[in-house]
Amino acid sequence: SLNVKEGQEELGDVELPNNVKIGWFPETAKVTLTAIPSEGCKFVKWSDNNTENPRIITIGNQNIELTAEFAWADGVTAYPIWIGNKQIHSQRLVMNNATNPYISMGSITYDPQTRTLLLDNLNVESSVGSTLVIGDKDKQESAIKVVLKGTNIITAYADGAILTQNVDVSFEGYG
């Protein structure tokens, strides 16, 4: 059998034939695994330390469990802000419905110089954890200002609409 996972979903994905991530294959089956890094990320290795990508494996009569490990690409700075499970980083300072499937309208923009997050007529909903997460649960962050422009709707179907962690957040505007 074969079970394939992504280490950090936001950083990349694994492509298999017919998008099957887990299942039984004939013992003689050869399966091609392709680790696909997200924008601003790189593939590092498989959980068995193999670095081939794409990688062809023969199933045999064994249970194979592999995790693709990804990291931020050299020179990319990740910021402590997530919309759904998509993190803002230095190569993606603006998110809208073309770059984030959780956004149906409007945009969110982060300015790292002023540490300002602009929500511009944003309509976002998520069933993955909290919809908007600001801050890092593992370390203290400098304050972030959130500016609201127009009508903004943040809907959560899982944990909560807005979660702040180890950071002071101030809001400006309304909507």
Coordinates of C-alpha atoms in Angstrom, one line a residue:
S1 CA 0.0 0.0 0.0
L2 CA 1.0 3.6 -0.4
N3 CA 0.3 6.6 1.8
V4 CA 1.7 10.0 0.7
K5 CA 1.5 13.3 2.7
E6 CA 2.7 16.9 2.5
G7 CA 4.7 18.0 5.5
Q8 CA 3.3 21.5 5.6
E9 CA 0.3 21.8 3.2
E10 CA 0.8 25.5 2.7
L11 CA 4.4 25.0 1.4
G12 CA 3.6 22.4 -1.3
D13 CA 1.7 19.5 -2.6
V14 CA 2.3 16.0 -3.9
E15 CA 1.0 14.9 -7.3
L16 CA 0.2 11.2 -8.0
P17 CA -1.6 9.5 -10.8
N18 CA -5.3 10.2 -10.6
N19 CA -4.6 12.4 -7.4
V20 CA -4.6 9.2 -5.3
K21 CA -2.8 9.9 -2.0
I22 CA -3.4 6.6 -0.3
G23 CA -4.4 3.2 -1.6
W24 CA -3.5 -0.3 -2.7
F25 CA -1.5 -0.8 -5.8
P26 CA -0.5 -4.1 -7.5
E27 CA 2.9 -5.3 -6.2
T28 CA 4.5 -4.6 -9.5
A29 CA 3.1 -1.1 -9.8
K30 CA 5.5 1.7 -10.5
V31 CA 4.1 5.0 -9.2
T32 CA 5.5 8.5 -10.0
L33 CA 5.5 10.9 -7.1
T34 CA 6.0 14.6 -7.9
A35 CA 6.6 17.1 -5.1
I36 CA 5.3 20.5 -6.2
P37 CA 6.4 23.5 -4.1
S38 CA 4.0 26.4 -3.6
E39 CA 5.0 29.9 -4.7
G40 CA 8.1 31.1 -2.7
C41 CA 8.9 27.5 -1.5
K42 CA 11.2 24.7 -2.4
F43 CA 11.1 20.9 -2.1
V44 CA 13.7 19.6 0.4
K45 CA 13.4 15.8 0.6
W46 CA 11.1 12.9 1.2
S47 CA 10.7 11.5 4.8
D48 CA 13.2 8.7 3.9
N49 CA 15.8 11.3 3.0
N50 CA 15.6 10.7 -0.7
T51 CA 15.8 13.9 -2.7
E52 CA 14.7 12.7 -6.2
N53 CA 11.8 14.7 -7.6
P54 CA 9.9 13.4 -9.5
R55 CA 10.4 10.0 -8.0
I56 CA 9.4 6.6 -9.3
I57 CA 8.7 3.9 -6.7
T58 CA 7.9 0.3 -7.0
I59 CA 5.3 -0.7 -4.5
G60 CA 6.3 -4.4 -4.0
N61 CA 4.7 -6.2 -1.0
Q62 CA 5.4 -3.4 1.5
N63 CA 3.5 -0.6 3.1
I64 CA 5.1 2.7 2.0
E65 CA 4.5 5.9 3.9
L66 CA 6.2 9.0 2.5
T67 CA 6.0 12.7 3.5
A68 CA 7.2 15.4 1.1
E69 CA 9.1 18.0 3.1
F70 CA 9.1 21.6 1.9
A71 CA 10.7 24.9 3.1
W72 CA 10.6 28.5 2.3
A73 CA 12.9 29.3 -0.7
D74 CA 16.1 31.2 0.0
G75 CA 15.4 34.9 0.3
V76 CA 11.7 34.5 1.1
T77 CA 10.4 36.0 4.3
A78 CA 7.3 34.5 5.8
Y79 CA 5.0 36.9 7.8
P80 CA 2.8 35.8 10.7
I81 CA -0.5 36.2 8.8
W82 CA -2.7 33.4 7.4
I83 CA -5.9 33.5 5.4
G84 CA -7.4 30.0 5.6
N85 CA -4.2 28.0 5.5
K86 CA -2.3 30.4 3.0
Q87 CA 0.5 32.4 4.6
I88 CA 1.5 35.9 3.5
H89 CA 5.2 36.1 2.5
S90 CA 7.6 38.5 0.7
Q91 CA 6.7 37.1 -2.7
R92 CA 2.9 37.2 -2.0
L93 CA 2.0 40.4 -0.1
V94 CA -1.4 40.7 -1.8
M95 CA -4.1 38.0 -1.8
N96 CA -7.3 38.0 -3.7
N97 CA -9.6 35.4 -5.2
A98 CA -7.0 34.6 -7.9
T99 CA -4.3 33.7 -5.3
N100 CA -6.4 32.3 -2.4
P101 CA -9.4 30.0 -2.8
Y102 CA -10.9 31.2 0.5
I103 CA -11.4 34.8 -0.8
S104 CA -14.4 35.3 -2.9
M105 CA -14.2 39.1 -3.2
G106 CA -11.8 42.0 -2.4
S107 CA -8.3 41.7 -1.3
I108 CA -5.9 41.7 1.7
T109 CA -2.5 43.5 1.5
Y110 CA 0.4 43.4 3.9
D111 CA 3.0 46.2 4.2
P112 CA 6.0 44.8 6.1
Q113 CA 7.6 48.2 6.5
T114 CA 4.7 49.7 8.4
R115 CA 3.3 46.3 9.7
T116 CA -0.1 47.2 8.3
L117 CA -2.7 44.8 7.0
L118 CA -5.3 46.3 4.7
L119 CA -8.6 44.5 4.3
D120 CA -10.2 46.1 1.2
N121 CA -13.8 45.0 0.7
L122 CA -12.7 41.5 1.7
N123 CA -15.1 38.6 1.7
V124 CA -13.4 35.5 3.0
E125 CA -14.6 32.2 4.5
S126 CA -12.9 29.1 5.7
S127 CA -13.6 25.7 7.2
V128 CA -9.8 25.2 7.9
G129 CA -9.0 26.4 11.4
S130 CA -9.4 30.1 12.0
T131 CA -10.2 32.2 8.9
L132 CA -7.8 35.0 9.6
V133 CA -4.8 34.3 11.9
I134 CA -2.5 37.1 12.9
G135 CA 0.7 36.3 15.0
D136 CA 2.7 33.2 15.7
K137 CA 1.8 30.8 18.5
D138 CA 5.5 30.1 19.0
K139 CA 7.0 33.6 19.4
Q140 CA 6.1 37.1 20.3
E141 CA 5.6 39.4 17.3
S142 CA 5.7 43.2 17.0
A143 CA 2.3 45.0 16.8
I144 CA 0.3 44.8 13.6
K145 CA -2.3 47.4 12.5
V146 CA -5.4 46.2 10.6
V147 CA -7.0 48.8 8.4
L148 CA -10.6 48.1 7.2
K149 CA -11.7 49.7 4.0
G150 CA -15.2 49.2 2.6
T151 CA -17.3 46.2 3.7
N152 CA -15.4 43.3 5.0
I153 CA -16.9 39.9 5.8
I154 CA -14.9 37.2 7.6
T155 CA -16.8 33.9 8.0
A156 CA -15.5 30.9 9.9
Y157 CA -17.0 27.4 9.8
A158 CA -14.3 25.8 12.1
D159 CA -12.4 27.5 14.9
G160 CA -13.0 31.2 14.7
A161 CA -13.2 34.2 12.4
I162 CA -10.1 36.0 13.7
L163 CA -7.4 34.6 15.9
T164 CA -4.5 36.7 17.3
Q165 CA -1.5 35.0 18.9
N166 CA 1.4 36.7 20.7
V167 CA 0.8 40.0 19.0
D168 CA -0.9 43.3 19.7
V169 CA -3.4 44.1 17.0
S170 CA -5.1 47.4 16.5
F171 CA -8.0 48.1 14.1
E172 CA -8.7 51.3 12.2
G173 CA -11.7 52.0 10.1
Y174 CA -15.0 50.1 10.0
G175 CA -16.7 47.5 7.9

